[in-house]
Amino acid sequence: MTLSPGSCRIAIFASGNGSNAMALIQSAKKLKNVKVELVLSDKKSAAVLGKAQAENVKTYLIEKTTDRAHHENEILNILREHQIDWIFLAGYMRLLSAHFLKEFSALHQGQARIVNIHPSLLPAYPGADSIARAFQDQVSESGVTLHYVDEGMDTGKIIRQERLRRVEAQDLSSWSQQFHQLEHQIYTDFLKSLEASCKE
Ligand code: GRF
């Protein structure tokens, strides 16, 4: 697969609410060479599916009904069909296998083209509920990490990290909102940075 003429085609994988997916979709609308081609979810109940459809973005619900290999091969076929250049994970609650990573990077001359956004200063607090766990530990600061995706749980090479201080009296809900705002900023900045490398 070579870069598609006219744009970089982005696939967003998400399992839940989809606030990052929506920020990416809105941001891509203002870009000339970057297009959110599809949103893919593994969860029927994921709010992101309806939200993306409301923005006229094609959605796929690919549930894992049998084994992991079958599930990932179904997804790879969709990515090939749409000539996807980059995958943005946005609350996708599944690890990707070495096979999947290898197959996708092989479509791009071995380049890493899968990224994830995570609400902690990795390697601290990988996995689920990172914001709540850091809050419970009463840390004085945490942050957001943008990283490439490898087989591990939030272990890929870090692209960017930004710190977020916790004010003593702040509750979890208002602190969480700050994380999400920062995530959207960092993720859309990265999306915009692709504009220059995407061919017209
Ligand atoms: C975000 O906190 C993201 O960093 C993490 O999962 C959450 C997804 O939130 N990986 P949303 O569905 O984008 O609102």
Tab-separated table of C-alpha atoms and ligand atoms in Angstrom:
chain	number	residue	atom	x	y	z
A	1	MET	CA	0.000	0.000	0.000
A	2	THR	CA	1.317	3.424	-0.870
A	3	LEU	CA	0.034	6.748	0.385
A	4	SER	CA	-3.391	7.272	-1.046
A	5	PRO	CA	-3.624	10.077	-3.559
A	6	GLY	CA	-5.264	13.127	-2.055
A	7	SER	CA	-5.025	12.319	1.612
A	8	CYS	CA	-3.745	10.359	4.562
A	9	ARG	CA	-6.478	7.987	5.489
A	10	ILE	CA	-7.006	7.578	9.197
A	11	ALA	CA	-8.804	4.771	11.011
A	12	ILE	CA	-9.841	5.357	14.611
A	13	PHE	CA	-10.323	2.341	16.878
A	14	ALA	CA	-12.485	2.983	19.936
A	15	SER	CA	-14.488	0.905	22.413
A	16	GLY	CA	-16.372	3.552	24.361
A	17	ASN	CA	-17.443	7.144	24.676
A	18	GLY	CA	-15.419	8.544	21.796
A	19	SER	CA	-14.484	12.049	22.921
A	20	ASN	CA	-10.999	11.652	21.432
A	21	ALA	CA	-12.470	10.193	18.253
A	22	MET	CA	-14.785	13.189	17.942
A	23	ALA	CA	-11.949	15.655	18.519
A	24	LEU	CA	-9.966	13.927	15.751
A	25	ILE	CA	-12.943	13.891	13.376
A	26	GLN	CA	-13.627	17.599	13.937
A	27	SER	CA	-9.990	18.486	13.544
A	28	ALA	CA	-9.542	16.447	10.345
A	29	LYS	CA	-12.464	18.299	8.771
A	30	LYS	CA	-10.319	21.422	8.780
A	31	LEU	CA	-7.359	19.675	7.154
A	32	LYS	CA	-6.829	19.309	3.460
A	33	ASN	CA	-4.725	16.167	3.285
A	34	VAL	CA	-5.920	14.164	6.278
A	35	LYS	CA	-9.201	12.266	6.316
A	36	VAL	CA	-10.842	10.147	8.993
A	37	GLU	CA	-11.914	7.320	6.739
A	38	LEU	CA	-13.547	5.107	9.342
A	39	VAL	CA	-14.204	4.438	12.996
A	40	LEU	CA	-13.999	0.848	14.130
A	41	SER	CA	-15.285	-0.546	17.393
A	42	ASP	CA	-15.337	-3.957	19.026
A	43	LYS	CA	-18.287	-2.995	21.260
A	44	LYS	CA	-21.885	-2.821	20.112
A	45	SER	CA	-22.751	-0.478	22.979
A	46	ALA	CA	-19.940	1.986	22.190
A	47	ALA	CA	-21.344	5.523	22.011
A	48	VAL	CA	-18.594	6.401	19.550
A	49	LEU	CA	-20.422	4.515	16.770
A	50	GLY	CA	-23.496	6.759	16.807
A	51	LYS	CA	-21.412	9.898	17.264
A	52	ALA	CA	-19.214	9.118	14.266
A	53	GLN	CA	-22.224	8.270	12.109
A	54	ALA	CA	-23.761	11.622	13.016
A	55	GLU	CA	-20.609	13.188	11.543
A	56	ASN	CA	-21.000	11.087	8.378
A	57	VAL	CA	-17.994	8.939	9.150
A	58	LYS	CA	-18.207	5.292	8.132
A	59	THR	CA	-18.300	2.938	11.102
A	60	TYR	CA	-17.565	-0.740	11.570
A	61	LEU	CA	-18.602	-2.890	14.494
A	62	ILE	CA	-16.233	-5.855	14.545
A	63	GLU	CA	-16.935	-7.925	17.617
A	64	LYS	CA	-14.607	-10.700	18.668
A	65	THR	CA	-16.848	-13.703	18.211
A	66	THR	CA	-14.226	-16.434	17.880
A	67	ASP	CA	-10.465	-16.250	18.300
A	68	ARG	CA	-8.146	-13.239	18.274
A	69	ALA	CA	-6.502	-14.140	14.949
A	70	HIS	CA	-9.855	-14.284	13.190
A	71	HIS	CA	-10.942	-10.973	14.731
A	72	GLU	CA	-7.734	-9.202	13.745
A	73	ASN	CA	-7.774	-10.627	10.230
A	74	GLU	CA	-11.284	-9.272	9.742
A	75	ILE	CA	-9.997	-5.860	10.816
A	76	LEU	CA	-6.900	-6.065	8.588
A	77	ASN	CA	-9.131	-6.769	5.588
A	78	ILE	CA	-11.111	-3.600	6.281
A	79	LEU	CA	-7.902	-1.571	6.652
A	80	ARG	CA	-6.585	-2.908	3.350
A	81	GLU	CA	-9.878	-2.260	1.598
A	82	HIS	CA	-9.826	1.372	2.739
A	83	GLN	CA	-6.083	1.801	2.201
A	84	ILE	CA	-5.631	3.071	5.725
A	85	ASP	CA	-2.374	4.938	6.316
A	86	TRP	CA	-2.559	5.515	10.074
A	87	ILE	CA	-4.440	3.978	13.002
A	88	PHE	CA	-5.314	6.127	16.018
A	89	LEU	CA	-6.386	4.146	19.085
A	90	ALA	CA	-8.819	6.167	21.167
A	91	GLY	CA	-9.986	4.167	24.143
A	92	TYR	CA	-9.720	0.853	22.275
A	93	MET	CA	-9.793	-1.712	25.058
A	94	ARG	CA	-7.826	-4.426	23.324
A	95	LEU	CA	-4.166	-5.173	22.788
A	96	LEU	CA	-2.989	-5.666	19.215
A	97	SER	CA	-0.987	-8.808	18.488
A	98	ALA	CA	2.513	-8.974	17.021
A	99	HIS	CA	0.928	-10.480	13.908
A	100	PHE	CA	-1.421	-7.511	13.499
A	101	LEU	CA	1.371	-4.959	14.032
A	102	LYS	CA	3.623	-6.733	11.556
A	103	GLU	CA	0.937	-7.037	8.897
A	104	PHE	CA	-0.037	-3.378	9.179
A	105	SER	CA	3.501	-2.028	9.192
A	106	ALA	CA	4.333	-4.260	6.209
A	107	LEU	CA	1.762	-2.240	4.284
A	108	HIS	CA	3.853	0.853	5.016
A	109	GLN	CA	7.392	-0.259	4.309
A	110	GLY	CA	7.844	-1.333	7.917
A	111	GLN	CA	7.024	2.080	9.389
A	112	ALA	CA	5.240	2.433	12.732
A	113	ARG	CA	1.852	3.894	11.940
A	114	ILE	CA	-0.272	3.066	14.976
A	115	VAL	CA	-0.555	5.527	17.862
A	116	ASN	CA	-2.367	5.677	21.189
A	117	ILE	CA	-3.218	8.369	23.704
A	118	HIS	CA	-3.077	7.511	27.383
A	119	PRO	CA	-3.988	9.542	30.491
A	120	SER	CA	-0.853	9.118	32.584
A	121	LEU	CA	2.843	9.838	32.426
A	122	LEU	CA	3.833	6.407	31.160
A	123	PRO	CA	5.357	4.139	32.313
A	124	ALA	CA	3.346	5.134	35.391
A	125	TYR	CA	-0.246	3.920	35.531
A	126	PRO	CA	-0.596	1.852	32.364
A	127	GLY	CA	-3.916	0.106	31.622
A	128	ALA	CA	-7.440	1.006	32.677
A	129	ASP	CA	-8.614	3.639	35.183
A	130	SER	CA	-5.302	5.494	35.186
A	131	ILE	CA	-6.793	8.838	36.176
A	132	ALA	CA	-8.746	7.414	39.122
A	133	ARG	CA	-5.782	5.358	40.327
A	134	ALA	CA	-3.455	8.365	40.257
A	135	PHE	CA	-6.129	10.420	42.032
A	136	GLN	CA	-6.507	7.765	44.713
A	137	ASP	CA	-2.757	7.805	45.246
A	138	GLN	CA	-2.987	11.578	45.712
A	139	VAL	CA	-0.178	12.224	43.273
A	140	SER	CA	0.741	15.877	42.915
A	141	GLU	CA	0.911	15.540	39.135
A	142	SER	CA	0.183	13.128	36.340
A	143	GLY	CA	-0.229	13.782	32.627
A	144	VAL	CA	-0.952	12.514	29.154
A	145	THR	CA	1.242	10.393	26.887
A	146	LEU	CA	1.079	9.997	23.122
A	147	HIS	CA	2.944	6.880	22.032
A	148	TYR	CA	3.441	4.381	19.263
A	149	VAL	CA	1.713	1.065	19.814
A	150	ASP	CA	3.511	-2.187	20.411
A	151	GLU	CA	2.233	-5.531	21.691
A	152	GLY	CA	2.356	-4.482	25.333
A	153	MET	CA	-0.065	-2.576	27.517
A	154	ASP	CA	0.819	1.100	26.873
A	155	THR	CA	4.511	0.263	26.454
A	156	GLY	CA	5.304	1.632	22.971
A	157	LYS	CA	7.819	4.359	22.154
A	158	ILE	CA	6.787	7.722	23.579
A	159	ILE	CA	6.157	10.559	21.122
A	160	ARG	CA	5.030	13.298	23.510
A	161	GLN	CA	4.180	13.745	27.182
A	162	GLU	CA	2.539	16.686	28.923
A	163	ARG	CA	2.210	17.142	32.671
A	164	LEU	CA	-0.952	17.971	34.570
A	165	ARG	CA	-0.815	19.194	38.148
A	166	ARG	CA	-3.463	18.196	40.674
A	167	VAL	CA	-4.746	21.011	42.835
A	168	GLU	CA	-5.345	19.867	46.412
A	169	ALA	CA	-9.080	20.634	46.546
A	170	GLN	CA	-9.854	19.378	43.059
A	171	ASP	CA	-12.287	16.489	42.704
A	172	LEU	CA	-11.862	13.528	40.384
A	173	SER	CA	-14.450	14.699	37.909
A	174	SER	CA	-12.894	18.118	37.293
A	175	TRP	CA	-9.395	16.632	37.158
A	176	SER	CA	-10.618	14.032	34.620
A	177	GLN	CA	-12.018	16.798	32.441
A	178	GLN	CA	-8.592	18.429	32.353
A	179	PHE	CA	-7.056	15.156	31.208
A	180	HIS	CA	-9.542	14.795	28.405
A	181	GLN	CA	-8.982	18.364	27.205
A	182	LEU	CA	-5.236	17.772	27.185
A	183	GLU	CA	-5.666	14.451	25.370
A	184	HIS	CA	-7.717	16.117	22.658
A	185	GLN	CA	-5.110	18.850	22.276
A	186	ILE	CA	-2.178	16.449	21.995
A	187	TYR	CA	-3.997	14.035	19.688
A	188	THR	CA	-5.238	16.724	17.309
A	189	ASP	CA	-1.776	18.364	17.269
A	190	PHE	CA	-0.349	15.042	16.130
A	191	LEU	CA	-3.064	14.651	13.498
A	192	LYS	CA	-2.257	18.134	12.184
A	193	SER	CA	1.431	17.273	12.079
A	194	LEU	CA	0.633	14.526	9.550
A	195	GLU	CA	-0.787	17.065	7.122
A	196	ALA	CA	2.661	17.989	5.866
A	197	SER	CA	3.701	14.389	5.216
A	198	CYS	CA	0.487	13.475	3.402
A	199	LYS	CA	0.700	13.865	-0.329
A	200	GLU	CA	-1.699	16.116	-2.132
B	1	GRF	C1	-9.121	8.301	27.192
B	1	GRF	O1	-8.827	8.703	28.497
B	1	GRF	C2	-7.888	7.757	26.515
B	1	GRF	O2	-6.737	8.399	26.907
B	1	GRF	C3	-7.891	6.329	27.003
B	1	GRF	O3	-9.237	5.955	26.990
B	1	GRF	C4	-10.055	7.106	27.182
B	1	GRF	C5	-11.031	7.173	26.056
B	1	GRF	O4	-11.915	8.251	26.203
B	1	GRF	N1	-7.030	5.509	26.205
B	1	GRF	P1	-12.851	8.692	24.982
B	1	GRF	O5	-13.653	7.450	24.595
B	1	GRF	O6	-11.993	9.158	23.885
B	1	GRF	O7	-13.743	9.749	25.546
